[in-house]
Amino acid sequence: MTQNPAHPPQRQPDTQPRPGSRADRMRKPLAKDALKKLAEDNGVCTRPLALRRTDTVTGATEVVEVPCGATLAAKCKPCAERGRRLRIQQIREGWHLADEPAIRPDPAGEEALALVRVRAHMEFEREALQYQPMHPDERAAQLADLDAGIAELDEALSTTDLRGHLTPKERDDRPRRKRSTRRRQDAPDLPRLPVDPRTVGRAYTGRQGQTYRPSMLVTLTLGSHGPVHSHLRRGAYIAPCECGQRHGPHDDVLGTPVDPAGYDYRRAALDAIHFARILDRWWQNLRRAAGWNVQYAGAVELQRRLAPHAHFAIRGTLPRRLLKQIAAATYHQVWWPSFDHPVYRVDKPPVWDVDRQAYVDPKTRAPLTSWAVALDELEEPDSRPAYVARLGRIDARGIDHGTRDAERSIRYVTKYVTKDLTDQAKPRSNPQRAHFDRLHAELSTLPCSPTCANWLLYGIQPDGAKAGLTPGRCTGKVHQRSTLGFTGRRVLVSRQWSGKTLADHRADNRAWVRTILAGGMADTVEHDQADTAEPDGPNRYRFELARPEDPDVLPVEHRILRAVSARIRWRTDLDAARQRAPGPLSATASLPLAA
């Protein structure tokens, strides 16, 4: 076959670029990427902070480095992974406790009681001053003197060993709005039992005399906002979706509505905004119905349909029938002014009137309804809440202590805590991006709080209105694409779960490492306290951020290299000490990396 000289055959590109070419140089790995990879492999923070520590007694200063403490892997993977391991340790230690973790507070001393007694007298005098006949200016002056004395006494109380505050920090004399606590007629009734202060679940005795103390893993999900494409697997059989087809686990339409026009995006957005309040209400109902102080630890994630749901480890067991009854009866009423129908468009919002210090209609110049007046209208007997958020489906299963299922469930709960809320549900196809954009567009025009600028679209002035508010561009986290409406805490742990905070767990890990490096498993609490005690109290040292241009602050690359070497040497010494340690290691032996 002859070749046409007018169309010569195209030359196939070489698989290897020419040595010395730009393509050859661009294929070589970057030095900074290699340093970051080495730091991540050894658990060293990639964004260390340089702090200047000043000794207030001697005046000596030195630069110390601390990890950045990021909770997201996108910012710092080693710090985020260290935080995840701490959460795993916290859930593991508190899930199947046999004894109560609560710590009873010590009684207050005579000095603190004397200050509280004086504080009570001053509060009585302040209230009695309101009823004494005198000139308003004289009453205001005496009130100012009393408030100054109360502030000084509160400052003295803060130096005692009392925990918490006697009174709120700010005195609010405005009348408090009260709502009826009567349950809705369309909600099922809930059993109500006296709440026992115990936090440990019930123990069961087997036929052989062994004791079992199982717990539960619970998943709370919002109700349906419309049918979505799903991958339904029942064993080896893949069930057809609502659309009539069978989708694979990585289909491009998974999580998207079958009928986008009929999907209730408004309710999906409002449920996401108030999901944190629904969870709080569910735990209140659960404790009242169970009759004891149920403890929990879990995390909030996004489903493929972009709706938040939560996984919780619950200490103790409860009947599944009771859990489903509580889920069906859980709701949260949003007592805001009605925002069903917008009055203004985003491109033609109300304008700010400087003279009236309020927003007015752009045509009639009439002021909008103020927030206080809008709330007063809700005091009418026939008023209804602006929205009622309800909980949907619940899944629960029992977990036995010390099993593989328990450890797998703990890692399942903490699977996505190092990622942003929308990272595990990122759209990968055009239908998923369109679904994401439609939900975000609905969130951008809904009010997120009493101070939200979107209230202007519904003819209501936000609480504390000021100039510069732009509807559709509220700066609240609810309207951001990285949250998709949910702005509560991602990780939720009850107060009496393990009796410890993350700082306490971190201190336990460091104490374990110091014990191993001391040469054995003997008790070295006194030795540790002697090393960490400060002769002049905790206020001896003063910390401040060191500037990068300071002469004694090395570049961050040098500090990371030094930290990597120190971590490698530390691990070598720790492994050698663990081999020399007599006897079996403790249960926390696998947790030194979280220290």
XYZ file of C-alpha atoms in Angstrom:
595
model
C 0.000 0.000 0.000
C 1.464 3.324 -1.111
C 1.390 6.376 1.120
C 0.106 9.724 -0.029
C 3.003 12.213 0.177
C 0.524 15.078 0.746
C -0.636 13.461 4.009
C 2.379 11.961 5.741
C 1.650 9.548 8.613
C 1.430 11.181 12.016
C 4.322 10.411 14.279
C 3.369 8.701 17.506
C 4.575 10.657 20.539
C 7.275 9.021 22.613
C 6.236 7.702 25.992
C 9.334 9.231 27.592
C 9.936 12.966 27.146
C 13.216 14.191 25.775
C 15.827 14.548 28.510
C 16.253 18.186 29.478
C 12.917 19.265 27.990
C 10.241 21.150 29.911
C 8.052 18.034 30.014
C 10.940 16.091 31.527
C 11.484 18.759 34.196
C 7.761 19.011 35.040
C 7.523 15.251 35.626
C 10.100 15.337 38.391
C 8.628 15.377 41.939
C 8.651 18.639 43.866
C 10.871 18.922 46.911
C 8.094 20.504 49.017
C 5.713 17.696 48.100
C 8.309 15.145 49.203
C 8.734 16.971 52.519
C 4.957 17.098 53.048
C 4.633 13.387 52.215
C 7.409 12.496 54.669
C 5.785 14.611 57.405
C 2.376 13.012 56.823
C 3.848 9.495 56.892
C 5.435 10.207 60.283
C 2.479 12.069 61.800
C 4.200 15.469 61.902
C 2.159 18.644 61.540
C 2.653 20.286 58.147
C 1.654 23.752 59.418
C 3.371 24.133 62.818
C 2.853 27.334 64.764
C 5.823 29.142 66.274
C 5.047 30.593 69.714
C 7.296 32.828 71.755
C 7.307 31.846 75.412
C 8.424 34.489 77.879
C 9.338 33.670 81.473
C 7.849 36.498 83.532
C 10.258 35.729 86.408
C 13.614 35.580 84.630
C 12.668 37.449 81.440
C 14.100 34.689 79.228
C 12.325 34.036 75.925
C 12.375 31.035 73.625
C 10.527 29.872 70.533
C 8.439 26.722 70.922
C 6.508 24.906 68.229
C 2.967 23.535 68.572
C 0.846 21.649 66.027
C -1.812 23.635 64.202
C -4.578 21.377 65.567
C -6.609 21.362 62.349
C -9.600 19.011 62.314
C -9.849 18.753 58.513
C -7.445 16.669 56.456
C -7.553 19.271 53.680
C -5.693 21.672 55.992
C -3.373 19.314 57.881
C -3.717 15.558 57.508
C -1.545 14.516 60.513
C -3.385 16.802 62.952
C -6.784 15.755 61.614
C -5.879 12.070 61.878
C -4.588 12.618 65.409
C -7.913 14.194 66.335
C -9.806 11.287 64.781
C -7.822 8.785 66.814
C -8.641 10.730 69.959
C -12.327 10.527 69.070
C -11.973 6.776 68.511
C -10.354 6.429 71.924
C -13.060 8.564 73.536
C -15.889 6.511 72.028
C -14.188 3.206 72.828
C -13.621 4.045 76.503
C -17.153 5.298 77.119
C -19.299 2.936 75.061
C -19.517 -0.089 77.378
C -18.767 1.357 80.802
C -19.855 -0.718 83.784
C -19.440 2.057 86.376
C -20.809 5.570 86.450
C -18.314 8.099 85.021
C -19.894 11.045 86.850
C -17.683 12.945 89.278
C -19.429 14.497 92.251
C -18.320 18.103 92.851
C -16.723 19.024 96.161
C -18.675 21.286 98.541
C -17.918 24.996 98.360
C -15.574 26.480 100.942
C -16.440 29.105 103.539
C -14.669 31.875 101.610
C -16.689 31.208 98.470
C -19.940 30.942 100.434
C -19.235 34.269 102.116
C -18.772 35.971 98.744
C -21.973 34.394 97.427
C -23.803 35.634 100.536
C -22.620 39.199 99.910
C -23.593 38.841 96.259
C -27.122 37.848 97.300
C -27.457 40.937 99.518
C -26.295 43.210 96.703
C -28.808 41.661 94.312
C -31.579 42.250 96.862
C -30.527 45.877 97.305
C -30.538 46.411 93.547
C -34.077 45.100 93.224
C -35.296 47.073 96.253
C -33.873 50.243 94.731
C -36.443 49.992 91.938
C -39.310 50.564 94.403
C -37.849 53.408 96.483
C -39.264 56.888 95.704
C -36.492 59.061 94.300
C -35.541 61.072 91.248
C -34.777 58.911 88.151
C -31.306 60.443 87.842
C -30.511 59.600 91.453
C -31.799 56.041 90.970
C -29.660 55.625 87.851
C -26.564 56.835 89.723
C -27.146 54.433 92.612
C -27.791 51.582 90.187
C -24.497 52.348 88.448
C -22.653 52.201 91.783
C -24.310 48.911 92.693
C -23.519 47.418 89.277
C -19.892 48.430 89.682
C -19.756 46.725 93.083
C -21.442 43.616 91.668
C -18.878 43.500 88.853
C -16.011 43.666 91.359
C -17.590 40.912 93.451
C -18.082 38.709 90.382
C -14.413 39.242 89.573
C -13.508 38.077 93.072
C -15.745 35.028 92.676
C -13.945 34.110 89.465
C -10.693 33.727 91.416
C -12.185 31.104 93.733
C -12.523 27.401 92.980
C -16.181 27.763 92.006
C -17.027 26.427 88.557
C -19.430 28.324 86.305
C -21.240 31.628 86.803
C -23.799 32.598 89.419
C -25.787 34.757 86.997
C -25.736 35.418 83.240
C -22.911 37.671 82.107
C -25.269 40.312 80.735
C -28.351 41.537 82.559
C -31.364 41.471 80.236
C -34.427 43.273 81.602
C -36.552 42.642 78.509
C -39.617 40.442 79.027
C -39.002 36.879 77.947
C -41.284 35.423 75.306
C -42.945 32.192 76.365
C -44.274 29.474 74.108
C -46.708 26.752 74.953
C -45.129 23.362 75.660
C -48.288 21.475 74.717
C -47.606 18.797 72.126
C -49.045 19.068 68.649
C -52.252 17.203 67.961
C -50.828 15.613 64.790
C -47.839 14.096 66.660
C -48.014 10.699 68.389
C -47.972 10.619 72.175
C -44.781 9.824 74.034
C -44.387 7.826 77.254
C -43.133 9.980 80.108
C -41.089 8.465 82.951
C -39.092 10.047 85.776
C -35.491 10.344 84.565
C -33.119 8.325 86.741
C -29.632 9.942 86.978
C -27.864 6.683 86.079
C -25.972 6.580 82.777
C -24.983 2.896 82.585
C -27.195 0.501 80.652
C -28.721 -2.726 81.809
C -26.572 -5.847 82.282
C -27.761 -9.324 81.230
C -26.681 -12.691 82.655
C -26.231 -15.647 80.317
C -26.903 -19.328 80.915
C -23.292 -19.991 81.847
C -23.303 -17.169 84.394
C -21.404 -14.679 82.225
C -22.482 -11.038 82.236
C -23.298 -9.142 79.050
C -23.596 -5.369 78.820
C -24.545 -4.650 75.186
C -24.952 -1.229 73.650
C -26.440 0.125 70.437
C -25.500 1.837 67.179
C -28.265 4.169 65.973
C -28.631 6.056 62.686
C -31.057 8.997 62.525
C -32.268 10.095 59.093
C -34.566 12.830 57.837
C -37.772 12.005 56.030
C -38.112 11.739 52.278
C -38.263 14.899 50.152
C -39.028 12.950 46.996
C -37.866 9.724 45.306
C -34.167 9.630 44.382
C -32.082 7.235 42.329
C -30.658 4.563 44.648
C -28.495 1.477 44.591
C -30.555 -1.107 46.454
C -28.774 -4.386 47.163
C -30.460 -7.269 48.934
C -27.740 -9.868 49.243
C -26.575 -10.740 45.742
C -29.736 -9.282 44.185
C -29.871 -5.635 43.053
C -33.404 -4.315 43.395
C -34.753 -1.861 40.811
C -34.859 1.833 41.656
C -38.000 4.007 41.687
C -37.236 4.818 38.071
C -37.498 1.107 37.168
C -33.790 0.590 36.444
C -31.014 -1.097 38.414
C -28.136 1.235 39.253
C -24.579 0.269 40.034
C -22.745 1.473 43.142
C -20.999 4.220 41.137
C -23.804 5.330 38.837
C -23.746 9.008 37.850
C -27.383 9.585 38.861
C -27.201 8.154 42.390
C -28.661 10.557 44.960
C -30.375 12.761 42.379
C -34.181 13.127 42.234
C -36.152 10.914 39.913
C -38.329 13.967 39.149
C -36.385 17.185 39.864
C -39.505 19.304 39.297
C -41.420 17.396 41.981
C -38.579 17.234 44.515
C -39.280 19.390 47.609
C -36.069 21.414 47.730
C -37.553 23.952 50.140
C -38.315 21.339 52.775
C -34.943 19.683 52.202
C -33.192 23.003 52.823
C -35.237 23.827 55.935
C -34.700 20.345 57.384
C -30.959 20.750 56.917
C -30.988 24.167 58.614
C -32.851 22.889 61.689
C -31.409 19.351 61.815
C -29.279 20.169 64.874
C -32.396 21.281 66.795
C -34.186 18.076 65.810
C -31.321 16.020 67.249
C -31.463 17.926 70.540
C -35.194 17.369 70.756
C -34.783 13.661 70.003
C -32.316 13.160 72.859
C -34.651 14.977 75.249
C -37.565 12.756 74.234
C -35.410 9.634 74.424
C -34.311 10.297 77.997
C -37.845 11.120 79.112
C -39.253 7.993 77.507
C -36.436 5.656 78.598
C -36.408 6.851 82.207
C -32.625 7.199 82.563
C -29.876 9.584 81.433
C -28.942 8.014 78.092
C -25.421 8.876 76.909
C -24.303 9.096 73.297
C -21.351 9.846 71.015
C -21.586 10.237 67.249
C -21.076 12.332 64.168
C -23.160 14.002 61.451
C -22.632 13.189 57.757
C -24.271 13.886 54.420
C -26.138 11.278 52.451
C -25.892 10.985 48.692
C -29.121 12.928 48.369
C -27.311 15.772 50.265
C -29.467 15.453 53.404
C -27.713 15.297 56.808
C -27.987 12.186 58.947
C -26.240 11.116 62.143
C -24.630 7.928 63.502
C -24.580 7.546 67.293
C -23.102 5.030 69.682
C -25.509 4.686 72.636
C -24.472 3.195 75.962
C -26.990 0.545 76.950
C -29.894 -0.930 75.016
C -33.461 0.194 74.383
C -36.351 -1.559 72.598
C -36.393 -0.822 68.872
C -40.134 -0.321 69.047
C -39.629 2.477 71.575
C -36.923 4.105 69.441
C -39.170 4.150 66.390
C -42.039 5.556 68.443
C -39.809 8.363 69.712
C -38.540 9.121 66.197
C -42.093 9.359 64.862
C -43.069 11.739 67.690
C -40.011 14.034 67.482
C -40.432 17.448 65.887
C -39.116 20.994 66.197
C -41.319 24.063 65.743
C -39.702 27.159 64.241
C -41.450 30.161 65.787
C -40.413 32.765 63.252
C -42.535 35.118 61.155
C -43.997 33.439 58.108
C -41.651 33.175 55.112
C -43.741 31.050 52.769
C -43.893 33.558 49.887
C -41.263 36.186 49.021
C -42.483 39.764 48.730
C -39.418 41.150 46.947
C -36.954 39.777 44.433
C -33.248 39.450 44.966
C -32.477 41.952 42.198
C -34.962 44.522 43.602
C -34.725 44.333 47.403
C -35.809 46.953 49.962
C -33.481 49.911 50.456
C -32.017 51.462 53.581
C -33.477 54.779 54.750
C -30.878 56.808 56.623
C -33.408 59.136 58.254
C -35.642 56.340 59.577
C -32.748 53.956 60.233
C -34.815 51.179 58.697
C -35.414 49.380 55.414
C -38.264 50.701 53.272
C -40.136 49.665 50.159
C -38.245 50.899 47.061
C -41.488 52.262 45.516
C -43.781 53.425 48.327
C -40.958 54.258 50.799
C -43.053 52.607 53.521
C -40.973 50.962 56.282
C -40.969 47.187 56.531
C -42.412 45.350 59.507
C -39.906 45.342 62.340
C -38.750 42.123 63.925
C -40.315 42.908 67.307
C -43.719 43.631 65.746
C -43.523 40.425 63.693
C -42.865 38.410 66.855
C -45.730 40.158 68.664
C -48.077 38.907 65.973
C -47.083 35.342 66.884
C -48.532 35.852 70.369
C -52.060 35.557 68.972
C -53.916 32.377 70.031
C -54.413 31.173 66.452
C -50.804 31.745 65.365
C -48.857 28.848 63.899
C -45.127 28.157 63.623
C -43.420 29.118 60.400
C -42.128 25.576 59.907
C -42.236 22.200 61.660
C -39.160 20.024 61.183
C -39.633 16.309 61.791
C -37.361 13.328 62.152
C -37.657 10.518 59.633
C -36.363 6.953 59.723
C -34.234 5.328 62.430
C -32.024 2.236 62.242
C -30.721 0.543 65.399
C -28.761 -2.617 66.141
C -27.098 -4.091 69.194
C -23.323 -4.126 69.665
C -21.465 -6.400 72.093
C -18.408 -5.240 73.968
C -14.991 -6.364 72.771
C -16.130 -7.717 69.407
C -14.944 -6.892 65.906
C -18.328 -5.405 65.235
C -17.792 -2.887 68.049
C -14.426 -1.730 66.697
C -15.771 -1.616 63.144
C -18.749 0.470 64.305
C -16.478 2.963 66.064
C -14.451 3.495 62.912
C -17.661 3.729 60.906
C -18.912 6.559 63.123
C -15.607 8.476 62.832
C -15.066 7.684 59.158
C -15.627 11.202 57.815
C -14.784 13.440 60.785
C -11.526 14.526 59.110
C -13.338 15.641 55.962
C -15.535 18.604 55.261
C -19.252 17.959 55.418
C -19.678 17.971 51.642
C -16.448 16.105 50.808
C -17.986 12.619 51.025
C -20.942 13.732 48.881
C -19.144 15.744 46.223
C -20.961 15.740 42.872
C -19.139 13.715 40.216
C -21.541 14.050 37.299
C -23.728 16.680 35.675
C -26.989 15.418 37.260
C -25.379 15.449 40.698
C -23.981 18.963 40.150
C -27.408 20.180 39.043
C -28.980 18.678 42.187
C -26.298 20.321 44.331
C -26.840 23.707 42.666
C -30.619 23.567 43.048
C -30.380 22.839 46.762
C -27.798 25.599 47.285
C -29.953 28.054 45.342
C -32.866 27.297 47.681
C -30.643 27.761 50.733
C -29.359 31.126 49.491
C -32.803 32.786 49.811
C -34.098 31.176 53.037
C -33.591 32.878 56.424
C -31.044 31.201 58.649
C -31.443 33.245 61.862
C -33.287 36.310 63.209
C -30.440 38.514 61.942
C -30.334 37.020 58.431
C -30.475 39.506 55.540
C -32.889 37.260 53.639
C -35.760 38.453 55.855
C -35.870 41.534 53.649
C -37.190 39.368 50.807
C -40.253 38.537 52.913
C -41.042 42.111 53.948
C -39.553 41.876 57.468
C -36.631 43.761 58.907
C -34.039 41.464 60.524
C -33.362 41.696 64.224
C -30.855 44.503 64.737
C -31.161 45.735 61.150
C -28.346 47.914 59.877
C -27.207 49.355 56.595
C -25.425 47.112 54.099
C -27.563 43.974 54.295
C -27.884 42.255 50.916
C -30.567 39.582 50.486
C -29.290 36.436 48.824
C -25.759 37.112 50.083
C -26.034 36.457 53.801
C -22.644 35.664 55.319
C -24.025 32.915 57.576
C -22.542 29.438 57.283
C -25.952 28.031 56.411
C -25.726 29.506 52.917
C -22.214 28.257 52.124
C -21.616 25.450 49.640
C -19.346 23.692 52.147
C -22.173 23.206 54.682
C -25.394 22.965 52.628
C -27.518 24.201 55.509
C -26.091 22.274 58.456
C -24.084 24.475 60.824
C -24.157 22.538 64.089
C -21.286 20.588 65.598
C -20.128 17.675 63.480
C -19.108 15.499 66.450
C -21.636 15.210 69.300
C -20.595 13.677 72.627
C -22.738 13.814 75.772
C -21.254 15.237 78.955
C -21.113 11.984 80.910
C -19.968 9.714 78.110
C -16.494 8.856 79.387
C -16.049 11.479 82.103
C -13.128 12.922 80.128
C -12.544 15.584 77.521
C -10.207 15.303 74.552
C -7.553 17.103 76.606
C -7.892 14.448 79.321
C -7.498 11.625 76.788
C -4.498 13.397 75.293
C -2.951 13.721 78.763
C -3.539 9.996 79.405
C -1.674 9.121 76.215
C 1.250 11.355 77.132
C 1.389 9.874 80.618
C 1.453 6.388 79.093
C 4.348 7.343 76.812
C 6.282 8.848 79.726
C 5.661 5.694 81.738
C 7.025 3.486 78.954
C 10.082 5.667 78.395
C 10.766 5.719 82.160
C 11.809 2.066 81.924
C 8.800 0.069 82.943
C 5.106 -0.044 83.694
C 5.491 1.161 87.286
C 3.380 4.019 88.580
C 5.143 7.287 87.785
C 2.388 9.751 88.614
C 4.506 11.511 91.233
C 7.416 11.721 88.795
C 5.182 13.219 86.096
C 3.706 15.735 88.494
C 7.166 16.784 89.613
C 8.216 17.331 86.001
C 5.159 19.349 85.024
C 4.739 21.404 88.222
C 5.418 25.076 87.899
C 6.877 26.722 91.019
C 5.201 30.078 90.430
C 1.815 28.865 89.182
C 0.365 28.563 85.707
C 0.715 32.298 85.001
C 4.491 32.311 85.033
C 4.835 32.043 81.251
C 3.311 34.332 78.650
C 2.756 33.103 75.092
C 2.409 35.038 71.859
C 2.686 34.248 68.172
C 6.206 34.637 66.849
C 6.623 36.565 63.628
C 8.134 34.741 60.644
C 10.590 37.599 60.082
C 12.060 37.304 63.594
C 15.747 36.291 63.446
C 15.332 33.382 65.847
C 12.406 31.828 63.929
C 13.573 29.318 61.350
C 11.693 28.822 58.062
C 8.833 26.368 58.283
C 10.650 23.836 56.079
C 13.575 23.686 58.519
C 11.194 23.266 61.451
C 9.316 20.434 59.726
C 12.570 18.627 58.919
C 13.674 18.913 62.530
C 10.268 17.688 63.765
C 10.359 14.680 61.421
C 13.763 13.655 62.732
C 12.597 14.080 66.325
C 9.486 11.980 65.682
C 11.502 9.158 64.083
C 13.945 9.123 67.028
C 11.010 9.255 69.488
C 9.339 6.266 67.881
C 12.585 4.293 67.906
C 13.088 4.961 71.617
C 9.439 4.145 72.348
C 9.574 0.822 70.486
C 12.768 -0.108 72.307
C 11.234 0.819 75.676
C 8.112 -1.231 74.914
C 10.285 -4.260 74.222
C 12.072 -3.803 77.567
C 8.865 -3.175 79.567
C 8.044 -6.185 81.765
C 4.531 -7.633 81.802
C 1.643 -7.053 79.412
C 0.992 -3.583 78.092
C -2.147 -1.689 78.963
C -5.183 -1.310 76.746
C -3.984 2.108 75.619
C -0.767 0.709 74.213
C -1.953 1.288 70.675
C -2.714 4.968 71.235
C 0.591 6.832 71.683
C 0.321 8.452 68.242
C -2.676 10.435 69.456
C -0.612 12.027 72.206
